[in-house]
Every structure is written in structure tokens, then in C-alpha cells.
mmCIF file of C-alpha atoms in Angstrom:
data_model
loop_
_atom_site.group_PDB
_atom_site.id
_atom_site.type_symbol
_atom_site.label_atom_id
_atom_site.label_comp_id
_atom_site.label_asym_id
_atom_site.label_seq_id
_atom_site.Cartn_x
_atom_site.Cartn_y
_atom_site.Cartn_z
ATOM 1 C CA MET R 1 -146.390 -34.503 -209.049
ATOM 2 C CA PRO R 2 -146.440 -31.219 -211.009
ATOM 3 C CA VAL R 3 -145.104 -28.155 -209.219
ATOM 4 C CA ARG R 4 -148.419 -26.341 -209.847
ATOM 5 C CA LEU R 5 -150.343 -29.039 -207.974
ATOM 6 C CA ILE R 6 -147.940 -28.904 -205.031
ATOM 7 C CA VAL R 7 -148.228 -25.123 -204.814
ATOM 8 C CA ARG R 8 -152.043 -25.246 -205.040
ATOM 9 C CA THR R 9 -152.269 -27.937 -202.370
ATOM 10 C CA PHE R 10 -149.973 -25.985 -200.062
ATOM 11 C CA SER R 11 -151.954 -22.784 -200.661
ATOM 12 C CA GLU R 12 -155.236 -24.508 -199.846
ATOM 13 C CA LEU R 13 -153.716 -25.938 -196.679
ATOM 14 C CA CYS R 14 -152.534 -22.466 -195.608
ATOM 15 C CA ILE R 15 -155.993 -21.026 -196.239
ATOM 16 C CA THR R 16 -157.596 -23.787 -194.198
ATOM 17 C CA VAL R 17 -155.174 -23.301 -191.296
ATOM 18 C CA GLY R 18 -155.626 -19.528 -191.449
ATOM 19 C CA THR R 19 -159.400 -19.889 -191.380
ATOM 20 C CA LEU R 20 -159.198 -22.155 -188.344
ATOM 21 C CA ILE R 21 -156.946 -19.650 -186.555
ATOM 22 C CA VAL R 22 -159.347 -16.796 -187.296
ATOM 23 C CA LEU R 23 -162.304 -18.848 -186.060
ATOM 24 C CA PHE R 24 -160.413 -19.718 -182.885
ATOM 25 C CA VAL R 25 -159.567 -16.060 -182.237
ATOM 26 C CA VAL R 26 -163.216 -15.097 -182.790
ATOM 27 C CA TYR R 27 -164.274 -17.811 -180.359
ATOM 28 C CA VAL R 28 -161.798 -16.750 -177.689
ATOM 29 C CA MET R 29 -162.265 -12.996 -178.004
ATOM 30 C CA PHE R 30 -165.957 -12.707 -178.763
ATOM 31 C CA TRP R 31 -168.005 -15.861 -178.385
ATOM 32 C CA THR R 32 -166.751 -16.706 -174.876
ATOM 33 C CA GLY R 33 -167.562 -13.110 -173.902
ATOM 34 C CA ILE R 34 -171.090 -13.397 -175.247
ATOM 35 C CA LYS R 35 -171.585 -16.676 -173.404
ATOM 36 C CA ALA R 36 -170.157 -15.234 -170.186
ATOM 37 C CA ALA R 37 -172.368 -12.129 -170.384
ATOM 38 C CA GLY R 38 -175.452 -14.270 -170.728
ATOM 39 C CA ALA R 39 -174.351 -16.641 -167.990
ATOM 40 C CA SER R 40 -173.399 -13.897 -165.515
ATOM 41 C CA ASP R 41 -176.602 -11.946 -166.153
ATOM 42 C CA GLY R 42 -178.541 -15.140 -165.550
ATOM 43 C CA GLN R 43 -176.712 -15.752 -162.258
ATOM 44 C CA ILE R 44 -177.462 -12.209 -161.057
ATOM 45 C CA GLU R 45 -181.118 -12.527 -162.041
ATOM 46 C CA THR R 46 -181.334 -15.812 -160.146
ATOM 47 C CA LEU R 47 -179.851 -14.164 -157.066
ATOM 48 C CA GLN R 48 -182.168 -11.176 -157.260
ATOM 49 C CA ASP R 49 -185.214 -13.438 -157.610
ATOM 50 C CA THR R 50 -184.078 -15.478 -154.603
ATOM 51 C CA TRP R 51 -183.445 -12.369 -152.516
ATOM 52 C CA ALA R 52 -186.826 -10.908 -153.443
ATOM 53 C CA GLN R 53 -188.625 -14.080 -152.336
ATOM 54 C CA SER R 54 -186.717 -14.772 -149.129
ATOM 55 C CA PRO R 55 -184.339 -11.974 -148.103
ATOM 56 C CA LEU R 56 -181.589 -12.910 -145.673
ATOM 57 C CA PRO R 57 -181.576 -11.302 -142.238
ATOM 58 C CA GLY R 58 -178.820 -8.715 -142.054
ATOM 59 C CA PRO R 59 -177.034 -6.753 -139.330
ATOM 60 C CA THR R 60 -177.599 -3.121 -138.570
ATOM 61 C CA SER R 61 -175.057 -0.668 -139.915
ATOM 62 C CA THR R 62 -171.763 -1.289 -138.120
ATOM 63 C CA PRO R 63 -168.142 -0.167 -138.364
ATOM 64 C CA ALA R 64 -165.685 -2.786 -139.525
ATOM 65 C CA ALA R 65 -164.257 -3.242 -136.028
ATOM 66 C CA GLU R 66 -167.470 -4.777 -134.648
ATOM 67 C CA PRO R 67 -168.287 -8.507 -134.864
ATOM 68 C CA ALA R 68 -169.025 -9.936 -138.296
ATOM 69 C CA PRO R 69 -172.600 -10.690 -139.374
ATOM 70 C CA PRO R 70 -173.981 -14.066 -138.255
ATOM 71 C CA ALA R 71 -173.265 -16.970 -140.565
ATOM 72 C CA HIS R 72 -175.980 -18.433 -142.746
ATOM 73 C CA GLU R 73 -176.162 -21.749 -144.577
ATOM 74 C CA ALA R 74 -173.031 -22.977 -146.363
ATOM 75 C CA TYR R 75 -172.356 -21.788 -149.887
ATOM 76 C CA GLU R 76 -173.388 -24.370 -152.463
ATOM 77 C CA PRO R 77 -170.618 -25.359 -154.930
ATOM 78 C CA GLY R 78 -171.125 -23.834 -158.353
ATOM 79 C CA ARG R 79 -173.966 -21.598 -157.188
ATOM 80 C CA PRO R 80 -174.006 -17.781 -156.900
ATOM 81 C CA PHE R 81 -174.329 -16.142 -153.483
ATOM 82 C CA ALA R 82 -173.231 -12.514 -153.955
ATOM 83 C CA VAL R 83 -172.671 -9.746 -156.494
ATOM 84 C CA MET R 84 -169.428 -7.756 -156.665
ATOM 85 C CA TYR R 85 -168.974 -4.161 -157.840
ATOM 86 C CA VAL R 86 -165.616 -2.464 -158.445
ATOM 87 C CA PRO R 87 -166.133 1.185 -159.469
ATOM 88 C CA ARG R 88 -162.506 1.510 -160.616
ATOM 89 C CA LEU R 89 -163.167 -1.155 -163.267
ATOM 90 C CA GLY R 90 -166.242 0.565 -164.675
ATOM 91 C CA LYS R 91 -169.507 2.230 -163.729
ATOM 92 C CA ASP R 92 -171.493 -0.789 -164.916
ATOM 93 C CA TRP R 93 -168.987 -3.411 -163.723
ATOM 94 C CA ASP R 94 -170.913 -6.028 -161.755
ATOM 95 C CA TRP R 95 -170.264 -9.754 -161.571
ATOM 96 C CA PRO R 96 -171.818 -12.638 -159.649
ATOM 97 C CA VAL R 97 -169.663 -14.498 -157.152
ATOM 98 C CA LEU R 98 -170.103 -18.268 -157.177
ATOM 99 C CA GLU R 99 -168.766 -20.902 -154.842
ATOM 100 C CA GLY R 100 -165.660 -22.651 -156.164
ATOM 101 C CA THR R 101 -162.990 -21.967 -158.764
ATOM 102 C CA ARG R 102 -163.529 -24.802 -161.228
ATOM 103 C CA THR R 103 -163.284 -23.930 -164.916
ATOM 104 C CA LYS R 104 -167.020 -24.282 -165.529
ATOM 105 C CA THR R 105 -167.735 -22.059 -162.518
ATOM 106 C CA LEU R 106 -165.419 -19.260 -163.662
ATOM 107 C CA ARG R 107 -167.173 -19.272 -167.037
ATOM 108 C CA LYS R 108 -170.258 -17.896 -165.268
ATOM 109 C CA GLY R 109 -168.632 -15.239 -163.101
ATOM 110 C CA LEU R 110 -166.129 -14.863 -160.291
ATOM 111 C CA GLY R 111 -165.234 -17.797 -158.045
ATOM 112 C CA HIS R 112 -164.871 -17.914 -154.264
ATOM 113 C CA TYR R 113 -161.993 -20.106 -153.105
ATOM 114 C CA GLU R 114 -163.558 -22.914 -151.121
ATOM 115 C CA GLY R 115 -162.206 -23.063 -147.594
ATOM 116 C CA THR R 116 -161.505 -19.344 -147.336
ATOM 117 C CA ALA R 117 -163.588 -17.023 -145.166
ATOM 118 C CA ARG R 118 -167.203 -16.262 -145.908
ATOM 119 C CA LEU R 119 -168.231 -12.807 -147.034
ATOM 120 C CA GLY R 120 -167.771 -10.270 -144.245
ATOM 121 C CA GLU R 121 -166.423 -12.747 -141.703
ATOM 122 C CA THR R 122 -163.063 -12.818 -139.939
ATOM 123 C CA GLY R 123 -160.477 -14.372 -142.231
ATOM 124 C CA ASN R 124 -159.660 -13.917 -145.889
ATOM 125 C CA PHE R 125 -162.603 -13.900 -148.316
ATOM 126 C CA SER R 126 -160.768 -14.837 -151.528
ATOM 127 C CA VAL R 127 -162.064 -14.563 -155.089
ATOM 128 C CA ALA R 128 -160.649 -15.489 -158.520
ATOM 129 C CA GLY R 129 -161.630 -14.235 -161.954
ATOM 130 C CA HIS R 130 -160.548 -14.460 -165.582
ATOM 131 C CA ARG R 131 -158.274 -11.729 -166.914
ATOM 132 C CA ARG R 132 -159.206 -12.536 -170.481
ATOM 133 C CA THR R 133 -161.942 -14.654 -172.119
ATOM 134 C CA TYR R 134 -165.363 -15.355 -170.640
ATOM 135 C CA GLY R 135 -166.249 -11.706 -170.336
ATOM 136 C CA ASP R 136 -162.787 -10.464 -169.267
ATOM 137 C CA PRO R 137 -163.977 -9.557 -165.749
ATOM 138 C CA PHE R 138 -160.477 -8.682 -164.516
ATOM 139 C CA ARG R 139 -159.067 -7.325 -167.790
ATOM 140 C CA ASP R 140 -158.224 -3.989 -166.134
ATOM 141 C CA PHE R 141 -156.957 -5.544 -162.903
ATOM 142 C CA PRO R 142 -153.613 -3.643 -163.093
ATOM 143 C CA LYS R 143 -155.541 -0.364 -162.715
ATOM 144 C CA LEU R 144 -156.552 -1.177 -159.131
ATOM 145 C CA ARG R 145 -155.010 1.120 -156.541
ATOM 146 C CA PRO R 146 -154.893 1.461 -152.741
ATOM 147 C CA GLY R 147 -158.093 3.050 -151.462
ATOM 148 C CA ASP R 148 -160.261 1.677 -154.275
ATOM 149 C CA ALA R 149 -163.573 0.223 -153.136
ATOM 150 C CA VAL R 150 -164.684 -3.348 -153.729
ATOM 151 C CA VAL R 151 -168.351 -3.632 -152.832
ATOM 152 C CA LEU R 152 -170.336 -6.846 -152.435
ATOM 153 C CA THR R 153 -173.867 -7.686 -151.438
ATOM 154 C CA ASP R 154 -175.507 -10.934 -150.372
ATOM 155 C CA GLY R 155 -178.997 -9.460 -150.769
ATOM 156 C CA ALA R 156 -179.285 -8.367 -147.146
ATOM 157 C CA THR R 157 -176.073 -6.468 -146.474
ATOM 158 C CA TRP R 158 -173.623 -4.259 -148.358
ATOM 159 C CA PHE R 159 -169.945 -4.979 -147.618
ATOM 160 C CA THR R 160 -167.422 -2.311 -148.612
ATOM 161 C CA TYR R 161 -163.787 -3.389 -148.708
ATOM 162 C CA ARG R 162 -160.876 -1.006 -149.346
ATOM 163 C CA ILE R 163 -157.832 -2.114 -151.324
ATOM 164 C CA ASP R 164 -154.530 -1.828 -149.437
ATOM 165 C CA SER R 165 -152.008 -2.556 -152.152
ATOM 166 C CA ARG R 166 -151.175 -2.210 -155.796
ATOM 167 C CA PRO R 167 -151.386 -5.495 -157.729
ATOM 168 C CA HIS R 168 -148.758 -7.960 -156.537
ATOM 169 C CA ARG R 169 -147.224 -10.397 -159.045
ATOM 170 C CA THR R 170 -146.519 -13.946 -157.935
ATOM 171 C CA VAL R 171 -146.582 -17.578 -159.117
ATOM 172 C CA PRO R 172 -149.582 -19.943 -159.061
ATOM 173 C CA SER R 173 -147.978 -22.076 -156.335
ATOM 174 C CA ASP R 174 -147.902 -19.138 -153.899
ATOM 175 C CA VAL R 175 -151.035 -20.248 -152.049
ATOM 176 C CA GLY R 176 -150.118 -18.146 -149.023
ATOM 177 C CA VAL R 177 -151.768 -15.172 -150.706
ATOM 178 C CA ILE R 178 -155.145 -16.531 -149.604
ATOM 179 C CA ASP R 179 -154.135 -17.426 -146.039
ATOM 180 C CA ASP R 180 -156.473 -16.232 -143.278
ATOM 181 C CA VAL R 181 -153.840 -13.580 -142.546
ATOM 182 C CA PRO R 182 -152.021 -12.827 -145.837
ATOM 183 C CA ARG R 183 -148.663 -11.676 -144.478
ATOM 184 C CA LYS R 184 -147.371 -10.442 -147.839
ATOM 185 C CA ALA R 185 -150.123 -7.834 -147.771
ATOM 186 C CA GLY R 186 -148.620 -6.392 -144.608
ATOM 187 C CA PHE R 187 -151.399 -7.668 -142.350
ATOM 188 C CA ASP R 188 -150.027 -9.000 -139.066
ATOM 189 C CA GLY R 189 -153.094 -10.295 -137.251
ATOM 190 C CA PRO R 190 -156.662 -11.537 -137.619
ATOM 191 C CA GLY R 191 -159.056 -9.310 -139.533
ATOM 192 C CA ARG R 192 -161.717 -9.320 -142.177
ATOM 193 C CA TYR R 193 -159.783 -9.373 -145.424
ATOM 194 C CA LEU R 194 -160.456 -9.737 -149.134
ATOM 195 C CA THR R 195 -158.112 -11.181 -151.763
ATOM 196 C CA LEU R 196 -158.691 -10.891 -155.512
ATOM 197 C CA THR R 197 -156.630 -13.014 -157.932
ATOM 198 C CA THR R 198 -156.307 -13.216 -161.705
ATOM 199 C CA CYS R 199 -153.898 -14.451 -164.356
ATOM 200 C CA GLU R 200 -150.717 -12.714 -165.508
ATOM 201 C CA PRO R 201 -149.731 -11.923 -168.242
ATOM 202 C CA GLU R 202 -152.917 -10.696 -169.869
ATOM 203 C CA TRP R 203 -153.141 -13.578 -172.337
ATOM 204 C CA GLY R 204 -151.231 -16.133 -170.280
ATOM 205 C CA SER R 205 -151.271 -17.916 -166.963
ATOM 206 C CA SER R 206 -147.647 -18.347 -165.916
ATOM 207 C CA HIS R 207 -148.143 -15.930 -163.010
ATOM 208 C CA ARG R 208 -150.868 -14.365 -160.905
ATOM 209 C CA LEU R 209 -151.798 -10.811 -159.976
ATOM 210 C CA ILE R 210 -153.094 -10.270 -156.448
ATOM 211 C CA VAL R 211 -154.673 -7.397 -154.548
ATOM 212 C CA TRP R 212 -155.591 -7.412 -150.877
ATOM 213 C CA ALA R 213 -158.225 -5.367 -149.084
ATOM 214 C CA HIS R 214 -159.803 -4.994 -145.649
ATOM 215 C CA LEU R 215 -163.459 -4.635 -144.684
ATOM 216 C CA ASP R 216 -164.152 -0.941 -144.242
ATOM 217 C CA ALA R 217 -167.916 -0.816 -143.577
ATOM 218 C CA THR R 218 -171.213 -2.679 -143.744
ATOM 219 C CA GLN R 219 -174.793 -1.521 -143.994
ATOM 220 C CA PRO R 220 -178.215 -3.118 -144.537
ATOM 221 C CA VAL R 221 -179.495 -3.157 -148.105
ATOM 222 C CA GLU R 222 -182.664 -1.345 -147.026
ATOM 223 C CA ASP R 223 -180.536 1.694 -146.175
ATOM 224 C CA GLY R 224 -179.691 2.143 -149.843
ATOM 225 C CA LYS R 225 -176.437 1.784 -151.750
ATOM 226 C CA PRO R 226 -173.147 2.498 -149.957
ATOM 227 C CA ARG R 227 -171.339 5.753 -150.685
ATOM 228 C CA ALA R 228 -168.773 3.961 -152.843
ATOM 229 C CA LEU R 229 -171.515 3.140 -155.360
ATOM 230 C CA SER R 230 -173.767 6.164 -155.029
ATOM 231 C CA GLY R 231 -171.099 8.867 -154.940
#
């Protein structure tokens, strides 16, 4: 086989491989984000329509030390039930929270770990989200700091949690981070806690980043947005 033919064949192969790599990068960095934006917006719209038609009964404004709101029907796997806002991550940062952490669920928004506490109840309400791809909801996770607000609503009540720790790095097998009382957070007894988890490093998944928070306040939706969002 002539040397020229070998060189041309090799060059064409390199071009083909390079094109595939570029297409893959475009898919990962842009197309999954576009899909996630559409999916998450659709989940929020679905929630808002549901809330408008049949709003949930909510408690009166209470300090965090009083009993949690009464439980409603169980969360349905793969379905949205709340919207989360984290001002530290952006003025327009809002993502739906769905039940479960399966891959197809996390492509639509954030995922609530099944078996952990319900929103606002005693225990550890635990939520996972992508660091990169599918909208990059937790891309800026390392920026979270103690005192930052994490605000959620179920359509009837606003729940304002306050972060207690800087992001903690651990391994995926460290399931104790979502225990009812996450001891590594420094909590030593029952309470109404929140755990957020995402992948570490930014483009990998060998480790996890964790932040813990406690419920600081609740108020009915009809009273307007909480101070953390309106300030």
C-alpha cells in the first residue's frame, strides 16, 4: 500500500474521531443543558398549574421550633412536588424537586432521596443534583457558605433553611450524610434538617460535595415571599 494512501486514510480517521469528540462535547455541554432547561421549566409549570387548581392547606407562620406542618399524600416517584431557590447560586436560580434520584429523574431537576424526611418535617430532607450536564444546577456548589438561605415551596408554604457548613467532601459510599441526624454536620439530636449533595470533581463523580442546613422559618405562601427571596 502506498505511503500516501496510508497517510490519507490515517488523516481521515483522525478527522472522523475529532468530529465525534466535538459532537460529544457539544452534546454534553450544550444539548443536555437545553433539554434540562425545557424539562425543568415544564416541571415547574406543571406544579404551578396543580397548585393553582387545588392549593395544599398550609400552616400559619411559625418559628422553626414549633411542630412541623401536617403530612400530605406521599410523594410520587419521578414527579415534582416542590421548587427550590438558592439566592447564592443566582437571582434566577430555581429548580423543581422531584421524588427519587434515578438518572432520568435528575435530568429533569433535583431529586429527593426516597426514604429521607419530607419537606419541613423532622428528619433530614435530602436532595441531589447534577454538578455538570443537564443544566448544571449545582455548578457553583462550592460557593455555598454558612448562613446562606435555601428556600423551598410546596405551593402552600415557604420553607427557609439556613446552611450550617461549608461544602464537605466525601465518597459516594458515605451514606451517613443523609441520616435523620447527620452527625458529621455537628447536629447531635433530632431536628428539621436539609442535606444537598452533588458530584466532585466538577467533571467527575469519584467523590461527593455535601452541605447541611437546618429549618429556620416557615410562612404561608399567601403572606408573600420570604425575606431571603424578597430582600
